Amino acid sequence: MNDKITVSTLKKLKKDGIKITALTAYDYPTAKILDEIGIHFILVGDSLGMAVLGYESTIPVTMDDMVRHTKAVAKAAKNAFVVADMPFMSYNISKEDALKNAARLLAEGGTQAVKLEGGVEIAETVKAIVNAGIPVVGHIGLTPQSVNQLGGYKVQGKDDKTASKLKSDAKSLEDAGICALVLECVPMDLAKEITESLSIPTIGIGAGPYCDGQILVLHDMLGLTQGHKPKFVKQYANISQIIKDAVGNYISDVQNRLFPTEEYSFANRKSDEK
Ligand code: KIV
């Protein structure tokens, strides 16, 4: 049965007090697994850069990267709501550029919504995209595309001045028409206050237990990411170890002539009968 989640479903989940579950995905097979298990929301994040492409940050990720990976995820997501990140500088140069790039992610990529990082300063751009009929998800707090300006991957909104800026960012994005708001790395009391002040759902990552939903980078929660693990990541599996064990066994089997055996081979050709 096709039960595709839409912007209305997300709003209703908030109203009914049902937590929205969200994860990132970047390819067809993993998106298919997430969709089949019943995740509500799949983000084709520009975390693609670090999780899959081996970059140091999200900044080198291009529109072509996002379109290609969004296409694969959207094909797999029969039910989940699909959101694609607009990459660095794809919406900051002009409104025309932002509209053209958002439209590509829908028309070529097949996403249902696009996500933009930023607050008050991008509200007019958000409004233009929404007015063109494209659902937009906001993203405030730690916004990785601005990591160089923020001076690193740090918790945001810890003092009254920065907390108040995040509250007005949230309000102006809601007024601009966003359908959901990602809150990344903010104190949990601030996330609670913002969540309670909005009619659209908040999706937290490092934002505590009071958001309307929760998102993690799939590769972090599965234990596929090497190196630093942020405090807010709960690791649910150790897939790196599972892959190492499997590949180690394969190497050993091949070298010890235990694979392939006849079981995995095609029968000998029949000799011609006279
Ligand atoms: O790119 C991404 O994966 C994100 C999440 C961290 C929300 O923006």
Short mmCIF file of C-alpha atoms and ligand atoms in Angstrom, two decimals:
data_model
loop_
_atom_site.label_atom_id
_atom_site.label_comp_id
_atom_site.label_asym_id
_atom_site.label_seq_id
_atom_site.Cartn_x
_atom_site.Cartn_y
_atom_site.Cartn_z
CA MET A 1 0.00 0.00 0.00
CA ASN A 2 1.26 3.48 -0.82
CA ASP A 3 1.02 5.71 2.24
CA LYS A 4 3.28 8.54 1.11
CA ILE A 5 4.09 10.99 3.90
CA THR A 6 3.46 14.62 2.95
CA VAL A 7 3.83 18.02 4.60
CA SER A 8 0.31 17.56 6.00
CA THR A 9 1.29 14.24 7.59
CA LEU A 10 4.25 15.93 9.31
CA LYS A 11 2.00 18.65 10.74
CA LYS A 12 -0.52 16.05 11.94
CA LEU A 13 2.22 13.98 13.61
CA LYS A 14 3.17 17.09 15.63
CA LYS A 15 -0.48 17.81 16.48
CA ASP A 16 -1.03 14.20 17.60
CA GLY A 17 2.16 14.20 19.68
CA ILE A 18 3.71 11.38 17.61
CA LYS A 19 7.49 11.73 17.32
CA ILE A 20 8.77 12.10 13.77
CA THR A 21 11.61 9.70 12.95
CA ALA A 22 14.21 10.86 10.47
CA LEU A 23 17.57 9.65 9.16
CA THR A 24 19.87 10.56 6.30
CA ALA A 25 20.37 8.32 3.27
CA TYR A 26 22.39 8.79 0.11
CA ASP A 27 21.72 5.71 -2.02
CA TYR A 28 18.97 3.37 -3.22
CA PRO A 29 19.56 0.22 -1.11
CA THR A 30 19.83 1.99 2.24
CA ALA A 31 16.91 4.31 1.48
CA LYS A 32 14.84 1.22 0.60
CA ILE A 33 15.68 -0.39 3.95
CA LEU A 34 14.77 2.79 5.87
CA ASP A 35 11.52 3.14 3.92
CA GLU A 36 10.56 -0.50 4.46
CA ILE A 37 11.14 -0.30 8.21
CA GLY A 38 8.85 2.73 8.42
CA ILE A 39 11.01 5.83 8.88
CA HIS A 40 8.91 8.97 8.38
CA PHE A 41 11.51 11.31 6.87
CA ILE A 42 14.64 10.66 4.81
CA LEU A 43 17.11 13.51 4.34
CA VAL A 44 19.57 13.39 1.46
CA GLY A 45 21.89 15.54 3.52
CA ASP A 46 24.94 17.34 2.22
CA SER A 47 26.62 15.33 5.00
CA LEU A 48 27.01 13.14 1.89
CA GLY A 49 30.32 14.99 1.57
CA MET A 50 31.74 13.53 4.77
CA ALA A 51 29.71 10.31 5.09
CA VAL A 52 30.22 9.03 1.54
CA LEU A 53 32.59 11.21 -0.51
CA GLY A 54 35.43 11.49 2.01
CA TYR A 55 35.42 15.30 2.27
CA GLU A 56 36.38 17.26 5.39
CA SER A 57 33.16 19.30 5.34
CA THR A 58 29.90 19.80 3.43
CA ILE A 59 31.29 22.78 1.52
CA PRO A 60 32.61 20.97 -1.62
CA VAL A 61 29.27 19.19 -2.22
CA THR A 62 27.76 20.30 -5.56
CA MET A 63 24.27 20.50 -7.04
CA ASP A 64 25.16 17.63 -9.39
CA ASP A 65 26.16 15.48 -6.37
CA MET A 66 22.87 16.29 -4.65
CA VAL A 67 20.73 15.61 -7.73
CA ARG A 68 22.42 12.25 -8.39
CA HIS A 69 22.04 10.96 -4.82
CA THR A 70 18.53 12.41 -4.39
CA LYS A 71 17.42 10.53 -7.50
CA ALA A 72 18.57 7.22 -6.01
CA VAL A 73 16.92 7.88 -2.63
CA ALA A 74 13.65 9.19 -4.07
CA LYS A 75 13.29 6.08 -6.23
CA ALA A 76 13.48 3.90 -3.12
CA ALA A 77 11.23 5.94 -0.82
CA LYS A 78 7.72 4.67 -1.47
CA ASN A 79 6.35 6.07 1.81
CA ALA A 80 8.94 8.23 3.56
CA PHE A 81 8.97 12.01 3.08
CA VAL A 82 12.11 12.85 1.08
CA VAL A 83 14.03 16.06 1.70
CA ALA A 84 17.18 17.11 -0.18
CA ASP A 85 19.74 19.59 1.08
CA MET A 86 20.50 22.60 -1.07
CA PRO A 87 24.32 22.61 -1.05
CA PHE A 88 26.70 25.45 -0.20
CA MET A 89 26.10 28.61 -2.27
CA SER A 90 23.22 27.09 -4.27
CA TYR A 91 20.71 29.56 -2.71
CA ASN A 92 22.83 32.51 -1.51
CA ILE A 93 23.80 34.26 -4.73
CA SER A 94 20.36 35.21 -6.02
CA LYS A 95 16.72 34.27 -5.63
CA GLU A 96 16.67 33.17 -9.29
CA ASP A 97 19.57 30.80 -8.65
CA ALA A 98 17.87 29.44 -5.53
CA LEU A 99 14.62 28.80 -7.42
CA LYS A 100 16.42 27.13 -10.32
CA ASN A 101 18.43 24.86 -8.01
CA ALA A 102 15.45 23.97 -5.80
CA ALA A 103 13.45 23.14 -8.93
CA ARG A 104 16.25 20.81 -10.15
CA LEU A 105 16.13 18.85 -6.91
CA LEU A 106 12.40 18.27 -7.44
CA ALA A 107 12.24 17.83 -11.22
CA GLU A 108 15.47 15.82 -11.71
CA GLY A 109 16.05 14.45 -8.21
CA GLY A 110 12.46 13.60 -7.31
CA THR A 111 12.62 15.05 -3.79
CA GLN A 112 9.46 16.35 -2.07
CA ALA A 113 11.14 19.23 -0.25
CA VAL A 114 14.44 21.08 -0.04
CA LYS A 115 16.36 22.09 3.08
CA LEU A 116 18.23 25.40 3.47
CA GLU A 117 20.54 26.48 6.28
CA GLY A 118 20.04 29.91 7.87
CA GLY A 119 17.59 32.22 9.61
CA VAL A 120 16.18 35.70 9.07
CA GLU A 121 18.78 36.44 6.36
CA ILE A 122 17.39 33.72 4.04
CA ALA A 123 13.67 34.22 4.87
CA GLU A 124 12.94 36.09 1.61
CA THR A 125 14.59 33.33 -0.44
CA VAL A 126 12.60 30.70 1.47
CA LYS A 127 9.40 32.64 0.76
CA ALA A 128 10.18 32.72 -2.99
CA ILE A 129 10.80 28.95 -3.09
CA VAL A 130 7.63 28.21 -1.09
CA ASN A 131 5.63 30.57 -3.35
CA ALA A 132 6.86 28.53 -6.33
CA GLY A 133 5.13 25.49 -4.77
CA ILE A 134 8.25 23.84 -3.35
CA PRO A 135 8.10 22.76 0.31
CA VAL A 136 11.07 24.00 2.35
CA VAL A 137 12.61 22.63 5.55
CA GLY A 138 14.60 25.15 7.60
CA HIS A 139 17.84 24.43 9.48
CA ILE A 140 19.17 26.63 12.29
CA GLY A 141 21.58 26.31 15.22
CA LEU A 142 24.80 24.70 14.08
CA THR A 143 24.66 25.17 10.31
CA PRO A 144 27.61 23.20 8.91
CA GLN A 145 27.85 25.20 5.67
CA SER A 146 28.84 28.20 7.87
CA VAL A 147 31.39 26.24 9.90
CA ASN A 148 34.15 28.70 9.00
CA GLN A 149 32.11 31.64 10.26
CA LEU A 150 30.97 29.77 13.40
CA GLY A 151 34.56 28.84 14.24
CA GLY A 152 33.92 25.10 14.38
CA TYR A 153 31.22 22.54 15.13
CA LYS A 154 29.98 24.08 18.41
CA VAL A 155 26.72 24.26 20.36
CA GLN A 156 24.80 27.42 19.35
CA GLY A 157 22.45 29.67 21.35
CA LYS A 158 24.07 29.23 24.75
CA ASP A 159 23.71 32.88 25.83
CA ASP A 160 20.61 35.13 25.86
CA LYS A 161 21.65 37.13 22.79
CA THR A 162 22.30 34.14 20.51
CA ALA A 163 19.27 32.24 21.91
CA SER A 164 17.06 35.21 21.13
CA LYS A 165 18.47 35.37 17.56
CA LEU A 166 17.62 31.66 17.06
CA LYS A 167 14.07 32.25 18.37
CA SER A 168 13.52 35.09 15.90
CA ASP A 169 15.12 32.99 13.09
CA ALA A 170 12.63 30.20 13.81
CA LYS A 171 9.69 32.62 13.77
CA SER A 172 10.72 34.35 10.54
CA LEU A 173 11.24 30.99 8.81
CA GLU A 174 7.81 29.82 9.97
CA ASP A 175 6.33 33.08 8.64
CA ALA A 176 8.16 32.47 5.35
CA GLY A 177 6.31 29.15 5.02
CA ILE A 178 8.69 26.32 5.99
CA CYS A 179 7.05 22.93 6.63
CA ALA A 180 9.55 21.74 9.29
CA LEU A 181 12.63 23.05 11.07
CA VAL A 182 15.86 21.21 11.88
CA LEU A 183 17.45 22.37 15.14
CA GLU A 184 21.10 21.31 15.32
CA CYS A 185 23.30 21.48 18.42
CA VAL A 186 21.29 23.81 20.66
CA PRO A 187 20.64 23.59 24.41
CA MET A 188 17.60 21.43 25.13
CA ASP A 189 15.63 24.16 26.95
CA LEU A 190 15.98 26.46 23.94
CA ALA A 191 14.87 23.64 21.58
CA LYS A 192 11.83 23.10 23.84
CA GLU A 193 10.93 26.78 23.78
CA ILE A 194 11.26 27.00 19.98
CA THR A 195 9.29 23.75 19.49
CA GLU A 196 6.43 24.99 21.68
CA SER A 197 6.33 28.33 19.89
CA LEU A 198 5.88 26.89 16.38
CA SER A 199 2.94 25.23 14.62
CA ILE A 200 5.30 23.33 12.27
CA PRO A 201 7.36 20.40 13.59
CA THR A 202 10.95 20.71 14.80
CA ILE A 203 13.42 17.90 14.07
CA GLY A 204 16.33 17.82 16.49
CA ILE A 205 19.93 16.68 16.14
CA GLY A 206 21.90 17.39 19.28
CA ALA A 207 18.88 19.39 20.50
CA GLY A 208 17.59 17.18 23.33
CA PRO A 209 14.35 15.29 23.91
CA TYR A 210 11.71 18.01 23.42
CA CYS A 211 11.70 18.41 19.63
CA ASP A 212 8.81 17.00 17.60
CA GLY A 213 11.18 14.61 15.83
CA GLN A 214 14.73 13.35 15.73
CA ILE A 215 17.32 12.97 12.97
CA LEU A 216 20.80 11.44 12.88
CA VAL A 217 23.32 10.86 10.12
CA LEU A 218 22.79 7.20 9.21
CA HIS A 219 26.52 6.43 8.96
CA ASP A 220 27.07 7.80 12.50
CA MET A 221 24.30 5.76 14.15
CA LEU A 222 25.31 2.58 12.29
CA GLY A 223 28.98 2.91 13.27
CA LEU A 224 30.20 3.41 9.71
CA THR A 225 31.79 6.80 10.38
CA GLN A 226 35.48 6.68 11.26
CA GLY A 227 36.97 9.18 13.71
CA HIS A 228 35.25 11.70 15.98
CA LYS A 229 31.75 10.81 17.20
CA PRO A 230 29.72 13.82 18.42
CA LYS A 231 28.21 13.64 21.95
CA PHE A 232 24.65 13.55 20.55
CA VAL A 233 25.18 10.39 18.46
CA LYS A 234 23.83 7.15 19.88
CA GLN A 235 25.47 4.28 17.99
CA TYR A 236 22.99 1.47 17.32
CA ALA A 237 25.31 -0.92 15.45
CA ASN A 238 28.94 -1.45 14.53
CA ILE A 239 28.64 -1.98 10.80
CA SER A 240 32.34 -1.22 10.22
CA GLN A 241 33.23 -4.24 12.33
CA ILE A 242 30.63 -6.42 10.56
CA ILE A 243 32.14 -5.45 7.18
CA LYS A 244 35.69 -6.04 8.44
CA ASP A 245 34.74 -9.51 9.75
CA ALA A 246 32.97 -10.46 6.51
CA VAL A 247 35.75 -9.20 4.24
CA GLY A 248 38.40 -10.80 6.49
CA ASN A 249 36.60 -14.17 6.14
CA TYR A 250 36.38 -13.71 2.35
CA ILE A 251 40.11 -12.99 2.07
CA SER A 252 40.93 -16.01 4.17
CA ASP A 253 38.55 -18.31 2.21
CA VAL A 254 39.94 -17.24 -1.17
CA GLN A 255 43.55 -17.57 -0.08
CA ASN A 256 42.92 -20.96 1.54
CA ARG A 257 40.99 -22.23 -1.53
CA LEU A 258 37.79 -22.61 0.51
CA PHE A 259 35.91 -20.32 -1.89
CA PRO A 260 34.70 -20.78 -4.58
CA THR A 261 33.89 -24.47 -4.17
CA GLU A 262 31.85 -26.55 -6.64
CA GLU A 263 28.70 -25.36 -4.86
CA TYR A 264 29.34 -21.88 -6.23
CA SER A 265 30.45 -23.04 -9.70
CA PHE A 266 28.71 -24.06 -12.92
CA ALA A 267 28.70 -27.74 -13.89
CA ASN A 268 31.31 -29.03 -16.33
CA ARG A 269 30.39 -28.91 -20.00
CA LYS A 270 28.89 -32.22 -21.22
CA SER A 271 31.15 -34.12 -23.64
CA ASP A 272 29.57 -34.80 -27.03
CA GLU A 273 27.63 -38.09 -27.08
CA LYS A 274 28.44 -40.32 -30.04
O1 KIV B 1 23.42 17.13 6.02
C1 KIV B 1 22.87 16.58 6.97
O2 KIV B 1 22.97 15.37 7.20
C2 KIV B 1 22.07 17.42 7.87
C3 KIV B 1 21.65 16.81 9.17
C4 KIV B 1 22.77 16.84 10.10
C5 KIV B 1 20.44 17.44 9.72
O3 KIV B 1 21.81 18.54 7.57
#
